Coordinates of C-alpha atoms in Angstrom, one line a residue:
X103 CA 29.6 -17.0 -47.7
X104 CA 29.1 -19.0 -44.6
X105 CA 32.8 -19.9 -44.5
X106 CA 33.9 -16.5 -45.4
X107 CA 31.8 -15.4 -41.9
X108 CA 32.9 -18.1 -39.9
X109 CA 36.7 -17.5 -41.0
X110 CA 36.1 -13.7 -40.0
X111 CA 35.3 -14.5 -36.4
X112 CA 37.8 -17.0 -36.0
X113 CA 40.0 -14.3 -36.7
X114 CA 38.4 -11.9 -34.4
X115 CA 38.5 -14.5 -31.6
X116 CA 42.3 -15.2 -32.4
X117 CA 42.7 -10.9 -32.4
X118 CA 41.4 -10.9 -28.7
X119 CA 43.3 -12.8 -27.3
X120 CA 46.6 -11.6 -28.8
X121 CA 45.6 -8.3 -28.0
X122 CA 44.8 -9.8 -24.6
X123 CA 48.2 -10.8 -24.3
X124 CA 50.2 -7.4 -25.7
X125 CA 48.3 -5.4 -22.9
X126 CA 49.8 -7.6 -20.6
X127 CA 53.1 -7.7 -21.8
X128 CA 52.4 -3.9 -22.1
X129 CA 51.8 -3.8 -17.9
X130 CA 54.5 -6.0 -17.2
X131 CA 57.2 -4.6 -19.9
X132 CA 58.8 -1.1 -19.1
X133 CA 60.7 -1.7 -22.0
X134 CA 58.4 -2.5 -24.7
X135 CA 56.6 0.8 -23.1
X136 CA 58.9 3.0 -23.8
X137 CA 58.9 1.4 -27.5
X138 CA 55.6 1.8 -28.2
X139 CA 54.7 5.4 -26.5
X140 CA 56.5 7.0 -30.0
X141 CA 53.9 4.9 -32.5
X142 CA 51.3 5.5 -29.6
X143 CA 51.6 9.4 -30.1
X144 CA 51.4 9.6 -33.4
X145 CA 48.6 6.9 -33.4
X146 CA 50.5 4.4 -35.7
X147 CA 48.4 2.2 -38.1
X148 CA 50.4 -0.6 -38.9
X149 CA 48.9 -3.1 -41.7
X150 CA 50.1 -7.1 -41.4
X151 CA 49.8 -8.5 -44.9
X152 CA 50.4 -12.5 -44.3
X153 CA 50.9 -15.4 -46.4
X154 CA 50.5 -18.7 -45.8
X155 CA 47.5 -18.5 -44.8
X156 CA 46.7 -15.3 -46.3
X157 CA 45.2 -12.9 -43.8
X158 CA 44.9 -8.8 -43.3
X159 CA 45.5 -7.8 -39.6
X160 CA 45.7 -3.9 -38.5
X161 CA 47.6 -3.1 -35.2
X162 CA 46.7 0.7 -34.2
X163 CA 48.9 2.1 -31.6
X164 CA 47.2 3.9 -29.2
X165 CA 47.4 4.6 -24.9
X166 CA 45.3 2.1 -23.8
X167 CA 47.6 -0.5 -25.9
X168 CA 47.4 -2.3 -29.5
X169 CA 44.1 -2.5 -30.9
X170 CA 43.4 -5.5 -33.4
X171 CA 41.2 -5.3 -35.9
X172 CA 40.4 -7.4 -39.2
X173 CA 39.8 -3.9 -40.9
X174 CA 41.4 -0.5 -41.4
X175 CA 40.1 2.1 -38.8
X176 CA 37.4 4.1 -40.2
X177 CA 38.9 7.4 -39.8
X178 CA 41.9 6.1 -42.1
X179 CA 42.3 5.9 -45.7
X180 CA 45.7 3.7 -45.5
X181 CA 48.0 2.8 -42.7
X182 CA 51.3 4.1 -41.9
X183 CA 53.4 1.1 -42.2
X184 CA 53.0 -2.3 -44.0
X185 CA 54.7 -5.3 -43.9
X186 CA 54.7 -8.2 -46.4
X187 CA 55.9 -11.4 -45.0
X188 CA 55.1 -15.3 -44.5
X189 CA 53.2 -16.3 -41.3
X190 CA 56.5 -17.8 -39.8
X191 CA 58.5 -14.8 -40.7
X192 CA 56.2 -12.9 -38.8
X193 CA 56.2 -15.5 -35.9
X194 CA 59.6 -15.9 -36.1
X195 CA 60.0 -12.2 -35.5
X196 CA 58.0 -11.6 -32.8
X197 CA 58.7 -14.4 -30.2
X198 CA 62.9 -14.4 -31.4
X199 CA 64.2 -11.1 -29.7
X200 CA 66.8 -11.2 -32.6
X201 CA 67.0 -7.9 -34.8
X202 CA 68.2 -10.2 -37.7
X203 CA 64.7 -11.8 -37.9
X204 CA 62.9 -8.0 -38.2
X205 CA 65.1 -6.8 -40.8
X206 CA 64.4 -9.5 -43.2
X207 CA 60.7 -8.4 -43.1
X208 CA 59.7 -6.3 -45.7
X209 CA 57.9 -3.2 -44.7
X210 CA 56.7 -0.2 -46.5
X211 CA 56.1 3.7 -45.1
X212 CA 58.1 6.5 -43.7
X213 CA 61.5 5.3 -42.4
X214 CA 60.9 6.9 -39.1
X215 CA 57.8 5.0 -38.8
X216 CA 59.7 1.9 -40.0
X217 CA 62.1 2.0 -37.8
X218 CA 60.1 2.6 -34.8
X219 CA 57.9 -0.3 -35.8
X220 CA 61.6 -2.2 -36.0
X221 CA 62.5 -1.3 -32.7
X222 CA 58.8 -2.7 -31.1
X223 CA 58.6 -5.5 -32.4
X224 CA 62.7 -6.5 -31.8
X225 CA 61.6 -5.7 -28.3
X226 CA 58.4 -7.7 -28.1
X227 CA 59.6 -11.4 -27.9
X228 CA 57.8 -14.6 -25.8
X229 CA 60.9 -14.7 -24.2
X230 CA 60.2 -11.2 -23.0
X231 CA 56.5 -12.1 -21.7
X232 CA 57.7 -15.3 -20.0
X233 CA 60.2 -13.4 -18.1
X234 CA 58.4 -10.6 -17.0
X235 CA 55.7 -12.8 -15.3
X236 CA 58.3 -14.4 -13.5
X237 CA 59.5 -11.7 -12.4
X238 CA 56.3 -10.3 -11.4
X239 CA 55.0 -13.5 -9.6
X240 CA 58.9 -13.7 -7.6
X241 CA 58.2 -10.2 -6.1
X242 CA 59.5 -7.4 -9.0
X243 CA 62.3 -9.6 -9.9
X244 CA 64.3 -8.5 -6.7
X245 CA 67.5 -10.3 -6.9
X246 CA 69.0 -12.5 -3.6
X247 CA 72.0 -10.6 -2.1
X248 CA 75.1 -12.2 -3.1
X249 CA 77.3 -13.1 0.2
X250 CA 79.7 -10.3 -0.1
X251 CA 76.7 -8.0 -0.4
X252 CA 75.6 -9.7 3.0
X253 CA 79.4 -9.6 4.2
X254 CA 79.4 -5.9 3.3
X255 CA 76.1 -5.1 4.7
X256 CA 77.1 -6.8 8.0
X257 CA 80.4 -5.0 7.8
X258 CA 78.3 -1.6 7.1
X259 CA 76.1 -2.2 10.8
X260 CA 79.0 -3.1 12.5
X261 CA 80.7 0.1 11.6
X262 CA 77.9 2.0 12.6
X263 CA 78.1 0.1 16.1
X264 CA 81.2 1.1 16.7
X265 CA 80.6 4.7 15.8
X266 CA 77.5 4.9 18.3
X267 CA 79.5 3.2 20.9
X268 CA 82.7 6.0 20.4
X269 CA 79.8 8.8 20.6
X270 CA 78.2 7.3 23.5
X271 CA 81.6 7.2 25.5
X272 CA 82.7 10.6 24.4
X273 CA 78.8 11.7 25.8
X274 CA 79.4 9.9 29.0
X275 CA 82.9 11.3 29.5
X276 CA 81.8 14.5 29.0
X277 CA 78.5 14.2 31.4
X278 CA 81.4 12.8 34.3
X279 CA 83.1 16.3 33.4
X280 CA 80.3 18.2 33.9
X281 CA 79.4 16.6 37.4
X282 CA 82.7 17.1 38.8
X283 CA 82.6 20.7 37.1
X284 CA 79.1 21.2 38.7
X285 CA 80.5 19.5 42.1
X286 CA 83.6 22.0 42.2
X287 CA 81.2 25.1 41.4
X288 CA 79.0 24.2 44.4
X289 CA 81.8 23.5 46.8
X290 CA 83.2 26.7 45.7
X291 CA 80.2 28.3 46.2
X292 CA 80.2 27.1 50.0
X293 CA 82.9 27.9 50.8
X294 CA 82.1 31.5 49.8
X295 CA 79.5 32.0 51.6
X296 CA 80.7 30.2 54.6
X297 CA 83.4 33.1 53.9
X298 CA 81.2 35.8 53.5
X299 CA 79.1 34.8 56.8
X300 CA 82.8 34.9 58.9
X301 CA 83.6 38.4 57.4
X302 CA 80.3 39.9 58.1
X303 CA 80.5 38.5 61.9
X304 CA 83.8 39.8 62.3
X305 CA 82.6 43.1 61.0
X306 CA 79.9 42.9 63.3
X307 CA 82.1 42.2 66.5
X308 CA 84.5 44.6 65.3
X309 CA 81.5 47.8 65.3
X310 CA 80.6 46.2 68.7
X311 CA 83.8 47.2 70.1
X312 CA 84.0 50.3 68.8
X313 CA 80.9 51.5 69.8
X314 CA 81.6 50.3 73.2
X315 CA 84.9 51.9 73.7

């Protein structure tokens, strides 16, 4: 009875931390996301029957991750999927990427529920962990710009230089046209008045004359 108790939390220590580690892969995976929101919406019970050592896990699917638990949730009579394999079937599975290793497991339930368990754990991988926290810790995995990509960027600005510059000489040529436009306007505008000021005096003198004849 002892062992039996100390086997079960052994287990449940091993279930926190894996369960530890698929929320994180969870954060950092968009991909393994968008695989499990399906099983997370229709709150997927998936039952892990392993052999070698023999052990019982159930994965529920839910939106704040994948819970781990040595026994079936209460509110469920059976689980939605099982699977039937060897530990290092299992193992082999999950850190492998390769859709190969998941189809030799043998699992049990609806197919769409089969296949949607398929497609997570194809996706989940330790390959897949590793490089998504590289990625995280390099800055989002943002990629360094290849030298045509600088020799096109530099390219790019220096079209845009030349551009400006055309626009600012076609401004400035313009303002010159306007000055000398403005500059005509005015002397034409003297030269009016200096007009108008002669004819009205020579009106003037003209009345004079009259008037004194």
């Amino acid at each position: 009875m002892k062992r039996s108790t100390l086997s079960h939390s052994f287990l449940n220590i091993i279930l926190v931390f894996i369960e530890s580690a698929l929320t994180l892969l969870l954060r950092l995976d968009p991909e393994l996301r968008k695989a499990a929101y399906p099983l997370a919406k229709q709150g997927t019970v998936l039952c892990l029957r392993l052999y070698l050592p023999h052990v019982q896990i159930f994965a529920t699917f839910s939106y704040r991750g994948v819970l781990l638990d040595a026994n079936l949730p209460a509110d469920r009579s059976e689980p939605d999927v099982i699977i039937n394999a060897y530990s290092i079937q299992v193992l082999n599975a999950l850190t492998s990427h390769d859709s190969e290793a998941t189809e030799k497991l043998q699992m049990r339930g609806e197919l769409t529920q089969v296949q949607l368990v398929k497609q997570f754990i194809t996706q989940l991988g330790l390959g897949s962990l590793i490089q998504s926290i590289i990625k995280k810790f390099k800055g989002g995995g943002k990629k360094k710009p290849t030298s045509a990509e600088t020799e096109e960027k530099k390219n790019d600005y220096k079209l845009r230089i030349a551009e400006q510059q055309t626009q600012i000489s076609t401004l400035t040529t313009k303002n010159r046209e306007l000055e000398t436009t403005v500059k005509e306007l005015q002397s034409k505008q003297k030269a009016l008045t200096i007009t108008a000021i002669v004819a009205a005096l020579i009106a003037i003198a003209a009345i004079v004359a009259l008037l004194m004849n």
